[in-house]
Amino acid sequence: MSATVFAASEAKENNTTLMTDELSLYDTPESPLRYEQPEVGHVEQGVASLRKTVEPYFSWCQEKTQFGMEKVQACYKTVEPGVNNTQSMVKDMFTFLNDPPSEFFPSVGVIGFSGILGLYLAKGSRVKRLIFSTGLMALSTSMFYPQHASSVAKAGLQFFRFRWTDSVVFPQRAFQYRQRPQSTTYFPGVQKGELFLKSC
Protein backbone atom coordinates (compact mmCIF):
# COMPACT_ATOMS: atom_id res chain seq x y z
CA MET A 1 0.00 0.00 0.00
CA SER A 2 1.43 3.39 -0.97
CA ALA A 3 0.61 6.83 0.54
CA THR A 4 1.80 10.35 0.00
CA VAL A 5 3.11 12.31 2.98
CA PHE A 6 3.30 16.11 2.99
CA ALA A 7 5.82 17.82 5.14
CA ALA A 8 5.08 21.14 6.87
CA SER A 9 7.12 24.03 5.60
CA GLU A 10 9.05 26.19 7.94
CA ALA A 11 8.17 29.42 6.13
CA LYS A 12 6.52 32.14 8.19
CA GLU A 13 2.95 32.96 7.38
CA ASN A 14 1.96 36.52 6.53
CA ASN A 15 0.26 38.07 9.66
CA THR A 16 -1.03 41.25 8.06
CA THR A 17 -4.76 41.77 8.58
CA LEU A 18 -6.96 43.80 6.30
CA MET A 19 -9.94 45.95 7.33
CA THR A 20 -13.22 45.43 5.52
CA ASP A 21 -13.09 49.01 4.26
CA GLU A 22 -9.80 48.26 2.51
CA LEU A 23 -11.30 45.47 0.47
CA SER A 24 -12.64 46.52 -2.89
CA LEU A 25 -15.65 44.28 -2.43
CA TYR A 26 -17.14 46.58 0.29
CA ASP A 27 -16.59 49.90 -1.41
CA THR A 28 -19.72 51.85 -2.29
CA PRO A 29 -19.34 53.60 -5.56
CA GLU A 30 -20.21 57.28 -5.61
CA SER A 31 -23.56 57.89 -7.21
CA PRO A 32 -23.56 60.31 -10.12
CA LEU A 33 -27.11 61.33 -9.07
CA ARG A 34 -27.73 63.93 -6.40
CA TYR A 35 -30.93 65.10 -4.67
CA GLU A 36 -32.20 68.53 -5.56
CA GLN A 37 -34.93 70.33 -3.56
CA PRO A 38 -38.05 70.59 -5.72
CA GLU A 39 -39.46 73.99 -6.38
CA VAL A 40 -42.49 75.03 -4.31
CA GLY A 41 -45.62 74.96 -6.42
CA HIS A 42 -48.86 76.94 -6.23
CA VAL A 43 -50.70 74.14 -4.43
CA GLU A 44 -48.05 73.86 -1.70
CA GLN A 45 -48.04 77.64 -1.20
CA GLY A 46 -51.82 77.64 -0.91
CA VAL A 47 -51.78 74.78 1.62
CA ALA A 48 -49.07 76.54 3.68
CA SER A 49 -50.98 79.83 3.75
CA LEU A 50 -54.21 78.00 4.61
CA ARG A 51 -52.44 76.21 7.46
CA LYS A 52 -51.13 79.51 8.83
CA THR A 53 -54.59 81.04 8.59
CA VAL A 54 -56.38 78.12 10.27
CA GLU A 55 -53.82 77.50 13.02
CA PRO A 56 -55.15 80.14 15.53
CA TYR A 57 -58.72 78.88 15.14
CA PHE A 58 -57.60 75.29 15.51
CA SER A 59 -55.69 76.10 18.72
CA TRP A 60 -58.74 78.02 20.00
CA CYS A 61 -60.93 74.97 19.31
CA GLN A 62 -58.45 72.74 21.13
CA GLU A 63 -58.46 75.07 24.17
CA LYS A 64 -62.26 75.22 24.24
CA THR A 65 -62.52 71.45 23.87
CA GLN A 66 -60.08 70.93 26.72
CA PHE A 67 -61.99 73.46 28.86
CA GLY A 68 -65.26 71.67 28.07
CA MET A 69 -63.76 68.29 28.95
CA GLU A 70 -62.52 69.67 32.29
CA LYS A 71 -66.02 71.03 33.01
CA VAL A 72 -67.61 67.70 32.12
CA GLN A 73 -65.15 65.87 34.37
CA ALA A 74 -65.83 68.29 37.24
CA CYS A 75 -69.58 67.87 36.73
CA TYR A 76 -69.20 64.11 36.65
CA LYS A 77 -67.21 64.20 39.89
CA THR A 78 -69.99 66.18 41.58
CA VAL A 79 -72.78 64.00 40.14
CA GLU A 80 -71.00 60.67 40.65
CA PRO A 81 -71.81 60.29 44.40
CA GLY A 82 -75.50 60.92 43.75
CA VAL A 83 -75.52 58.43 40.88
CA ASN A 84 -73.77 55.85 43.06
CA ASN A 85 -76.25 56.43 45.90
CA THR A 86 -79.19 56.11 43.52
CA GLN A 87 -77.72 52.96 42.05
CA SER A 88 -77.21 51.41 45.48
CA MET A 89 -80.77 52.41 46.50
CA VAL A 90 -82.20 50.79 43.37
CA LYS A 91 -80.18 47.63 44.03
CA ASP A 92 -81.39 47.56 47.66
CA MET A 93 -85.00 48.07 46.56
CA PHE A 94 -84.64 45.32 43.95
CA THR A 95 -83.24 42.86 46.50
CA PHE A 96 -85.96 43.87 48.99
CA LEU A 97 -88.74 43.40 46.43
CA ASN A 98 -87.34 40.02 45.37
CA ASP A 99 -87.74 38.72 48.92
CA PRO A 100 -90.16 41.06 50.77
CA PRO A 101 -91.57 40.40 54.24
CA SER A 102 -94.95 38.73 54.33
CA GLU A 103 -96.87 41.86 55.46
CA PHE A 104 -95.31 44.24 52.90
CA PHE A 105 -97.68 43.85 49.95
CA PRO A 106 -100.90 43.97 52.05
CA SER A 107 -99.72 47.16 53.77
CA VAL A 108 -98.86 48.77 50.41
CA GLY A 109 -102.29 47.76 49.11
CA VAL A 110 -104.09 49.29 52.09
CA ILE A 111 -102.07 52.53 51.89
CA GLY A 112 -102.73 52.85 48.14
CA PHE A 113 -106.43 52.12 48.63
CA SER A 114 -106.67 54.78 51.35
CA GLY A 115 -105.13 57.32 48.93
CA ILE A 116 -107.69 56.44 46.25
CA LEU A 117 -110.48 56.59 48.86
CA GLY A 118 -109.29 60.07 49.86
CA LEU A 119 -109.51 61.19 46.22
CA TYR A 120 -113.04 59.79 46.00
CA LEU A 121 -114.27 61.32 49.28
CA ALA A 122 -112.85 64.79 48.59
CA LYS A 123 -115.17 66.06 45.91
CA GLY A 124 -114.50 69.60 44.94
CA SER A 125 -111.23 71.48 44.79
CA ARG A 126 -107.81 70.04 44.14
CA VAL A 127 -106.56 71.19 47.52
CA LYS A 128 -109.27 69.12 49.23
CA ARG A 129 -108.28 66.08 47.21
CA LEU A 130 -104.63 66.54 48.07
CA ILE A 131 -105.31 67.00 51.79
CA PHE A 132 -107.80 64.09 52.07
CA SER A 133 -105.71 61.57 50.14
CA THR A 134 -102.46 62.55 51.89
CA GLY A 135 -104.12 62.48 55.31
CA LEU A 136 -105.69 59.05 54.81
CA MET A 137 -102.43 57.64 53.44
CA ALA A 138 -100.50 59.04 56.40
CA LEU A 139 -103.08 57.59 58.81
CA SER A 140 -102.91 54.11 57.29
CA THR A 141 -99.10 54.28 57.11
CA SER A 142 -98.92 55.16 60.79
CA MET A 143 -101.06 52.10 61.57
CA PHE A 144 -98.62 49.79 59.78
CA TYR A 145 -95.39 51.55 60.80
CA PRO A 146 -95.95 53.23 64.20
CA GLN A 147 -92.26 53.71 65.12
CA HIS A 148 -91.48 55.56 61.90
CA ALA A 149 -94.64 57.61 62.25
CA SER A 150 -93.73 58.70 65.78
CA SER A 151 -90.22 59.76 64.76
CA VAL A 152 -91.61 61.73 61.79
CA ALA A 153 -94.23 63.35 64.05
CA LYS A 154 -91.57 64.38 66.59
CA ALA A 155 -89.40 65.91 63.87
CA GLY A 156 -92.42 67.75 62.46
CA LEU A 157 -93.36 69.13 65.87
CA GLN A 158 -89.84 70.37 66.49
CA PHE A 159 -89.84 72.08 63.11
CA PHE A 160 -93.19 73.78 63.74
CA ARG A 161 -92.10 74.89 67.23
CA PHE A 162 -88.95 76.43 65.77
CA ARG A 163 -90.94 78.20 63.04
CA TRP A 164 -93.56 79.37 65.55
CA THR A 165 -90.97 80.91 67.88
CA ASP A 166 -89.34 82.64 64.92
CA SER A 167 -92.64 84.01 63.67
CA VAL A 168 -93.55 85.29 67.18
CA VAL A 169 -90.16 86.60 68.32
CA PHE A 170 -89.24 88.48 65.14
CA PRO A 171 -92.37 90.71 65.03
CA GLN A 172 -91.98 91.45 68.76
CA ARG A 173 -88.42 92.63 68.23
CA ALA A 174 -89.46 94.69 65.24
CA PHE A 175 -92.26 96.26 67.32
CA GLN A 176 -89.80 97.07 70.13
CA TYR A 177 -87.46 98.69 67.61
CA ARG A 178 -90.28 100.87 66.27
CA GLN A 179 -91.24 101.93 69.82
CA ARG A 180 -87.80 103.44 70.49
CA PRO A 181 -87.72 107.24 70.23
CA GLN A 182 -85.86 108.40 67.14
CA SER A 183 -83.03 110.84 67.86
CA THR A 184 -82.80 114.01 65.82
CA THR A 185 -79.02 113.82 65.58
CA TYR A 186 -77.21 111.76 63.05
CA PHE A 187 -73.91 112.00 64.85
CA PRO A 188 -73.26 112.67 68.53
CA GLY A 189 -73.17 116.42 69.14
CA VAL A 190 -74.19 117.38 65.61
CA GLN A 191 -77.68 118.56 64.76
CA LYS A 192 -79.41 117.87 61.46
CA GLY A 193 -79.01 121.38 60.05
CA GLU A 194 -75.39 121.67 61.20
CA LEU A 195 -74.44 118.55 59.28
CA PHE A 196 -75.95 119.99 56.10
CA LEU A 197 -74.11 123.30 56.57
CA LYS A 198 -70.79 121.61 57.30
CA SER A 199 -71.06 119.38 54.24
CA CYS A 200 -71.57 122.48 52.03
PDB file of C-alpha atoms in Angstrom:
ATOM      1  CA  MET A   1       0.000   0.000   0.000  1.00  0.00           C
ATOM      2  CA  SER A   2       1.426   3.389  -0.966  1.00  0.00           C
ATOM      3  CA  ALA A   3       0.606   6.826   0.540  1.00  0.00           C
ATOM      4  CA  THR A   4       1.796  10.349   0.000  1.00  0.00           C
ATOM      5  CA  VAL A   5       3.111  12.307   2.976  1.00  0.00           C
ATOM      6  CA  PHE A   6       3.297  16.108   2.986  1.00  0.00           C
ATOM      7  CA  ALA A   7       5.823  17.823   5.145  1.00  0.00           C
ATOM      8  CA  ALA A   8       5.082  21.137   6.874  1.00  0.00           C
ATOM      9  CA  SER A   9       7.116  24.028   5.603  1.00  0.00           C
ATOM     10  CA  GLU A  10       9.055  26.191   7.941  1.00  0.00           C
ATOM     11  CA  ALA A  11       8.170  29.423   6.125  1.00  0.00           C
ATOM     12  CA  LYS A  12       6.516  32.138   8.188  1.00  0.00           C
ATOM     13  CA  GLU A  13       2.954  32.961   7.380  1.00  0.00           C
ATOM     14  CA  ASN A  14       1.965  36.516   6.528  1.00  0.00           C
ATOM     15  CA  ASN A  15       0.264  38.073   9.664  1.00  0.00           C
ATOM     16  CA  THR A  16      -1.029  41.246   8.060  1.00  0.00           C
ATOM     17  CA  THR A  17      -4.761  41.765   8.583  1.00  0.00           C
ATOM     18  CA  LEU A  18      -6.956  43.796   6.299  1.00  0.00           C
ATOM     19  CA  MET A  19      -9.944  45.953   7.326  1.00  0.00           C
ATOM     20  CA  THR A  20     -13.216  45.431   5.521  1.00  0.00           C
ATOM     21  CA  ASP A  21     -13.095  49.012   4.260  1.00  0.00           C
ATOM     22  CA  GLU A  22      -9.799  48.263   2.508  1.00  0.00           C
ATOM     23  CA  LEU A  23     -11.296  45.471   0.466  1.00  0.00           C
ATOM     24  CA  SER A  24     -12.643  46.516  -2.887  1.00  0.00           C
ATOM     25  CA  LEU A  25     -15.654  44.284  -2.426  1.00  0.00           C
ATOM     26  CA  TYR A  26     -17.144  46.577   0.289  1.00  0.00           C
ATOM     27  CA  ASP A  27     -16.591  49.900  -1.410  1.00  0.00           C
ATOM     28  CA  THR A  28     -19.725  51.847  -2.291  1.00  0.00           C
ATOM     29  CA  PRO A  29     -19.339  53.597  -5.564  1.00  0.00           C
ATOM     30  CA  GLU A  30     -20.213  57.278  -5.605  1.00  0.00           C
ATOM     31  CA  SER A  31     -23.557  57.891  -7.210  1.00  0.00           C
ATOM     32  CA  PRO A  32     -23.563  60.305 -10.124  1.00  0.00           C
ATOM     33  CA  LEU A  33     -27.111  61.326  -9.074  1.00  0.00           C
ATOM     34  CA  ARG A  34     -27.733  63.929  -6.397  1.00  0.00           C
ATOM     35  CA  TYR A  35     -30.926  65.105  -4.672  1.00  0.00           C
ATOM     36  CA  GLU A  36     -32.203  68.527  -5.558  1.00  0.00           C
ATOM     37  CA  GLN A  37     -34.934  70.334  -3.565  1.00  0.00           C
ATOM     38  CA  PRO A  38     -38.047  70.585  -5.716  1.00  0.00           C
ATOM     39  CA  GLU A  39     -39.459  73.990  -6.382  1.00  0.00           C
ATOM     40  CA  VAL A  40     -42.489  75.029  -4.306  1.00  0.00           C
ATOM     41  CA  GLY A  41     -45.624  74.964  -6.418  1.00  0.00           C
ATOM     42  CA  HIS A  42     -48.858  76.942  -6.225  1.00  0.00           C
ATOM     43  CA  VAL A  43     -50.702  74.144  -4.426  1.00  0.00           C
ATOM     44  CA  GLU A  44     -48.050  73.858  -1.698  1.00  0.00           C
ATOM     45  CA  GLN A  45     -48.035  77.638  -1.201  1.00  0.00           C
ATOM     46  CA  GLY A  46     -51.824  77.636  -0.911  1.00  0.00           C
ATOM     47  CA  VAL A  47     -51.781  74.784   1.617  1.00  0.00           C
ATOM     48  CA  ALA A  48     -49.068  76.539   3.680  1.00  0.00           C
ATOM     49  CA  SER A  49     -50.983  79.833   3.746  1.00  0.00           C
ATOM     50  CA  LEU A  50     -54.212  77.996   4.613  1.00  0.00           C
ATOM     51  CA  ARG A  51     -52.444  76.205   7.463  1.00  0.00           C
ATOM     52  CA  LYS A  52     -51.135  79.506   8.833  1.00  0.00           C
ATOM     53  CA  THR A  53     -54.592  81.036   8.595  1.00  0.00           C
ATOM     54  CA  VAL A  54     -56.378  78.116  10.275  1.00  0.00           C
ATOM     55  CA  GLU A  55     -53.818  77.503  13.025  1.00  0.00           C
ATOM     56  CA  PRO A  56     -55.152  80.141  15.534  1.00  0.00           C
ATOM     57  CA  TYR A  57     -58.721  78.879  15.136  1.00  0.00           C
ATOM     58  CA  PHE A  58     -57.601  75.292  15.508  1.00  0.00           C
ATOM     59  CA  SER A  59     -55.687  76.098  18.718  1.00  0.00           C
ATOM     60  CA  TRP A  60     -58.741  78.017  20.001  1.00  0.00           C
ATOM     61  CA  CYS A  61     -60.935  74.968  19.315  1.00  0.00           C
ATOM     62  CA  GLN A  62     -58.446  72.743  21.133  1.00  0.00           C
ATOM     63  CA  GLU A  63     -58.463  75.067  24.171  1.00  0.00           C
ATOM     64  CA  LYS A  64     -62.265  75.215  24.238  1.00  0.00           C
ATOM     65  CA  THR A  65     -62.522  71.452  23.867  1.00  0.00           C
ATOM     66  CA  GLN A  66     -60.084  70.934  26.721  1.00  0.00           C
ATOM     67  CA  PHE A  67     -61.995  73.456  28.863  1.00  0.00           C
ATOM     68  CA  GLY A  68     -65.260  71.669  28.073  1.00  0.00           C
ATOM     69  CA  MET A  69     -63.757  68.292  28.947  1.00  0.00           C
ATOM     70  CA  GLU A  70     -62.520  69.672  32.287  1.00  0.00           C
ATOM     71  CA  LYS A  71     -66.015  71.034  33.014  1.00  0.00           C
ATOM     72  CA  VAL A  72     -67.612  67.705  32.123  1.00  0.00           C
ATOM     73  CA  GLN A  73     -65.148  65.866  34.370  1.00  0.00           C
ATOM     74  CA  ALA A  74     -65.831  68.288  37.242  1.00  0.00           C
ATOM     75  CA  CYS A  75     -69.584  67.873  36.728  1.00  0.00           C
ATOM     76  CA  TYR A  76     -69.199  64.108  36.653  1.00  0.00           C
ATOM     77  CA  LYS A  77     -67.211  64.199  39.891  1.00  0.00           C
ATOM     78  CA  THR A  78     -69.990  66.178  41.579  1.00  0.00           C
ATOM     79  CA  VAL A  79     -72.782  64.000  40.143  1.00  0.00           C
ATOM     80  CA  GLU A  80     -71.002  60.667  40.648  1.00  0.00           C
ATOM     81  CA  PRO A  81     -71.808  60.292  44.395  1.00  0.00           C
ATOM     82  CA  GLY A  82     -75.495  60.921  43.747  1.00  0.00           C
ATOM     83  CA  VAL A  83     -75.517  58.431  40.882  1.00  0.00           C
ATOM     84  CA  ASN A  84     -73.765  55.851  43.061  1.00  0.00           C
ATOM     85  CA  ASN A  85     -76.250  56.433  45.905  1.00  0.00           C
ATOM     86  CA  THR A  86     -79.187  56.106  43.523  1.00  0.00           C
ATOM     87  CA  GLN A  87     -77.722  52.959  42.050  1.00  0.00           C
ATOM     88  CA  SER A  88     -77.211  51.413  45.484  1.00  0.00           C
ATOM     89  CA  MET A  89     -80.773  52.411  46.505  1.00  0.00           C
ATOM     90  CA  VAL A  90     -82.199  50.794  43.369  1.00  0.00           C
ATOM     91  CA  LYS A  91     -80.185  47.629  44.034  1.00  0.00           C
ATOM     92  CA  ASP A  92     -81.391  47.555  47.657  1.00  0.00           C
ATOM     93  CA  MET A  93     -85.000  48.065  46.560  1.00  0.00           C
ATOM     94  CA  PHE A  94     -84.638  45.318  43.953  1.00  0.00           C
ATOM     95  CA  THR A  95     -83.240  42.856  46.496  1.00  0.00           C
ATOM     96  CA  PHE A  96     -85.958  43.872  48.988  1.00  0.00           C
ATOM     97  CA  LEU A  97     -88.738  43.400  46.434  1.00  0.00           C
ATOM     98  CA  ASN A  98     -87.338  40.021  45.367  1.00  0.00           C
ATOM     99  CA  ASP A  99     -87.739  38.724  48.920  1.00  0.00           C
ATOM    100  CA  PRO A 100     -90.162  41.061  50.770  1.00  0.00           C
ATOM    101  CA  PRO A 101     -91.566  40.399  54.238  1.00  0.00           C
ATOM    102  CA  SER A 102     -94.954  38.733  54.329  1.00  0.00           C
ATOM    103  CA  GLU A 103     -96.871  41.859  55.463  1.00  0.00           C
ATOM    104  CA  PHE A 104     -95.308  44.240  52.905  1.00  0.00           C
ATOM    105  CA  PHE A 105     -97.684  43.853  49.952  1.00  0.00           C
ATOM    106  CA  PRO A 106    -100.902  43.966  52.046  1.00  0.00           C
ATOM    107  CA  SER A 107     -99.725  47.165  53.767  1.00  0.00           C
ATOM    108  CA  VAL A 108     -98.859  48.773  50.410  1.00  0.00           C
ATOM    109  CA  GLY A 109    -102.287  47.763  49.108  1.00  0.00           C
ATOM    110  CA  VAL A 110    -104.089  49.294  52.088  1.00  0.00           C
ATOM    111  CA  ILE A 111    -102.070  52.534  51.888  1.00  0.00           C
ATOM    112  CA  GLY A 112    -102.726  52.852  48.143  1.00  0.00           C
ATOM    113  CA  PHE A 113    -106.433  52.118  48.629  1.00  0.00           C
ATOM    114  CA  SER A 114    -106.670  54.785  51.349  1.00  0.00           C
ATOM    115  CA  GLY A 115    -105.135  57.317  48.931  1.00  0.00           C
ATOM    116  CA  ILE A 116    -107.686  56.440  46.253  1.00  0.00           C
ATOM    117  CA  LEU A 117    -110.476  56.588  48.862  1.00  0.00           C
ATOM    118  CA  GLY A 118    -109.287  60.069  49.861  1.00  0.00           C
ATOM    119  CA  LEU A 119    -109.505  61.192  46.219  1.00  0.00           C
ATOM    120  CA  TYR A 120    -113.045  59.789  45.999  1.00  0.00           C
ATOM    121  CA  LEU A 121    -114.270  61.324  49.284  1.00  0.00           C
ATOM    122  CA  ALA A 122    -112.848  64.792  48.593  1.00  0.00           C
ATOM    123  CA  LYS A 123    -115.170  66.055  45.911  1.00  0.00           C
ATOM    124  CA  GLY A 124    -114.499  69.602  44.940  1.00  0.00           C
ATOM    125  CA  SER A 125    -111.227  71.478  44.788  1.00  0.00           C
ATOM    126  CA  ARG A 126    -107.808  70.039  44.137  1.00  0.00           C
ATOM    127  CA  VAL A 127    -106.561  71.191  47.521  1.00  0.00           C
ATOM    128  CA  LYS A 128    -109.267  69.124  49.226  1.00  0.00           C
ATOM    129  CA  ARG A 129    -108.277  66.078  47.207  1.00  0.00           C
ATOM    130  CA  LEU A 130    -104.629  66.539  48.070  1.00  0.00           C
ATOM    131  CA  ILE A 131    -105.309  67.002  51.792  1.00  0.00           C
ATOM    132  CA  PHE A 132    -107.800  64.095  52.071  1.00  0.00           C
ATOM    133  CA  SER A 133    -105.710  61.574  50.140  1.00  0.00           C
ATOM    134  CA  THR A 134    -102.461  62.553  51.893  1.00  0.00           C
ATOM    135  CA  GLY A 135    -104.116  62.481  55.313  1.00  0.00           C
ATOM    136  CA  LEU A 136    -105.691  59.054  54.809  1.00  0.00           C
ATOM    137  CA  MET A 137    -102.434  57.638  53.437  1.00  0.00           C
ATOM    138  CA  ALA A 138    -100.503  59.044  56.401  1.00  0.00           C
ATOM    139  CA  LEU A 139    -103.080  57.586  58.807  1.00  0.00           C
ATOM    140  CA  SER A 140    -102.911  54.108  57.286  1.00  0.00           C
ATOM    141  CA  THR A 141     -99.097  54.275  57.112  1.00  0.00           C
ATOM    142  CA  SER A 142     -98.923  55.163  60.792  1.00  0.00           C
ATOM    143  CA  MET A 143    -101.058  52.101  61.575  1.00  0.00           C
ATOM    144  CA  PHE A 144     -98.624  49.787  59.783  1.00  0.00           C
ATOM    145  CA  TYR A 145     -95.393  51.550  60.795  1.00  0.00           C
ATOM    146  CA  PRO A 146     -95.949  53.230  64.199  1.00  0.00           C
ATOM    147  CA  GLN A 147     -92.259  53.713  65.124  1.00  0.00           C
ATOM    148  CA  HIS A 148     -91.476  55.565  61.902  1.00  0.00           C
ATOM    149  CA  ALA A 149     -94.643  57.609  62.247  1.00  0.00           C
ATOM    150  CA  SER A 150     -93.735  58.699  65.785  1.00  0.00           C
ATOM    151  CA  SER A 151     -90.222  59.760  64.759  1.00  0.00           C
ATOM    152  CA  VAL A 152     -91.609  61.732  61.791  1.00  0.00           C
ATOM    153  CA  ALA A 153     -94.227  63.353  64.047  1.00  0.00           C
ATOM    154  CA  LYS A 154     -91.565  64.383  66.594  1.00  0.00           C
ATOM    155  CA  ALA A 155     -89.402  65.912  63.870  1.00  0.00           C
ATOM    156  CA  GLY A 156     -92.424  67.753  62.460  1.00  0.00           C
ATOM    157  CA  LEU A 157     -93.363  69.127  65.873  1.00  0.00           C
ATOM    158  CA  GLN A 158     -89.837  70.369  66.488  1.00  0.00           C
ATOM    159  CA  PHE A 159     -89.844  72.079  63.106  1.00  0.00           C
ATOM    160  CA  PHE A 160     -93.189  73.780  63.742  1.00  0.00           C
ATOM    161  CA  ARG A 161     -92.096  74.893  67.228  1.00  0.00           C
ATOM    162  CA  PHE A 162     -88.950  76.435  65.774  1.00  0.00           C
ATOM    163  CA  ARG A 163     -90.941  78.197  63.042  1.00  0.00           C
ATOM    164  CA  TRP A 164     -93.562  79.371  65.554  1.00  0.00           C
ATOM    165  CA  THR A 165     -90.974  80.908  67.885  1.00  0.00           C
ATOM    166  CA  ASP A 166     -89.343  82.636  64.917  1.00  0.00           C
ATOM    167  CA  SER A 167     -92.642  84.011  63.670  1.00  0.00           C
ATOM    168  CA  VAL A 168     -93.551  85.294  67.175  1.00  0.00           C
ATOM    169  CA  VAL A 169     -90.159  86.604  68.316  1.00  0.00           C
ATOM    170  CA  PHE A 170     -89.237  88.482  65.139  1.00  0.00           C
ATOM    171  CA  PRO A 171     -92.368  90.713  65.028  1.00  0.00           C
ATOM    172  CA  GLN A 172     -91.983  91.454  68.765  1.00  0.00           C
ATOM    173  CA  ARG A 173     -88.416  92.630  68.234  1.00  0.00           C
ATOM    174  CA  ALA A 174     -89.464  94.693  65.242  1.00  0.00           C
ATOM    175  CA  PHE A 175     -92.262  96.256  67.316  1.00  0.00           C
ATOM    176  CA  GLN A 176     -89.796  97.073  70.133  1.00  0.00           C
ATOM    177  CA  TYR A 177     -87.456  98.686  67.609  1.00  0.00           C
ATOM    178  CA  ARG A 178     -90.279 100.870  66.274  1.00  0.00           C
ATOM    179  CA  GLN A 179     -91.241 101.933  69.816  1.00  0.00           C
ATOM    180  CA  ARG A 180     -87.798 103.443  70.489  1.00  0.00           C
ATOM    181  CA  PRO A 181     -87.717 107.239  70.226  1.00  0.00           C
ATOM    182  CA  GLN A 182     -85.861 108.402  67.143  1.00  0.00           C
ATOM    183  CA  SER A 183     -83.031 110.841  67.862  1.00  0.00           C
ATOM    184  CA  THR A 184     -82.803 114.007  65.819  1.00  0.00           C
ATOM    185  CA  THR A 185     -79.021 113.822  65.585  1.00  0.00           C
ATOM    186  CA  TYR A 186     -77.210 111.757  63.046  1.00  0.00           C
ATOM    187  CA  PHE A 187     -73.906 111.996  64.854  1.00  0.00           C
ATOM    188  CA  PRO A 188     -73.261 112.675  68.526  1.00  0.00           C
ATOM    189  CA  GLY A 189     -73.167 116.417  69.145  1.00  0.00           C
ATOM    190  CA  VAL A 190     -74.189 117.380  65.613  1.00  0.00           C
ATOM    191  CA  GLN A 191     -77.676 118.562  64.762  1.00  0.00           C
ATOM    192  CA  LYS A 192     -79.414 117.871  61.461  1.00  0.00           C
ATOM    193  CA  GLY A 193     -79.006 121.377  60.045  1.00  0.00           C
ATOM    194  CA  GLU A 194     -75.391 121.673  61.196  1.00  0.00           C
ATOM    195  CA  LEU A 195     -74.437 118.546  59.275  1.00  0.00           C
ATOM    196  CA  PHE A 196     -75.951 119.991  56.098  1.00  0.00           C
ATOM    197  CA  LEU A 197     -74.113 123.296  56.565  1.00  0.00           C
ATOM    198  CA  LYS A 198     -70.789 121.612  57.299  1.00  0.00           C
ATOM    199  CA  SER A 199     -71.063 119.383  54.239  1.00  0.00           C
ATOM    200  CA  CYS A 200     -71.569 122.476  52.025  1.00  0.00           C
TER     201      CYS A 200
END
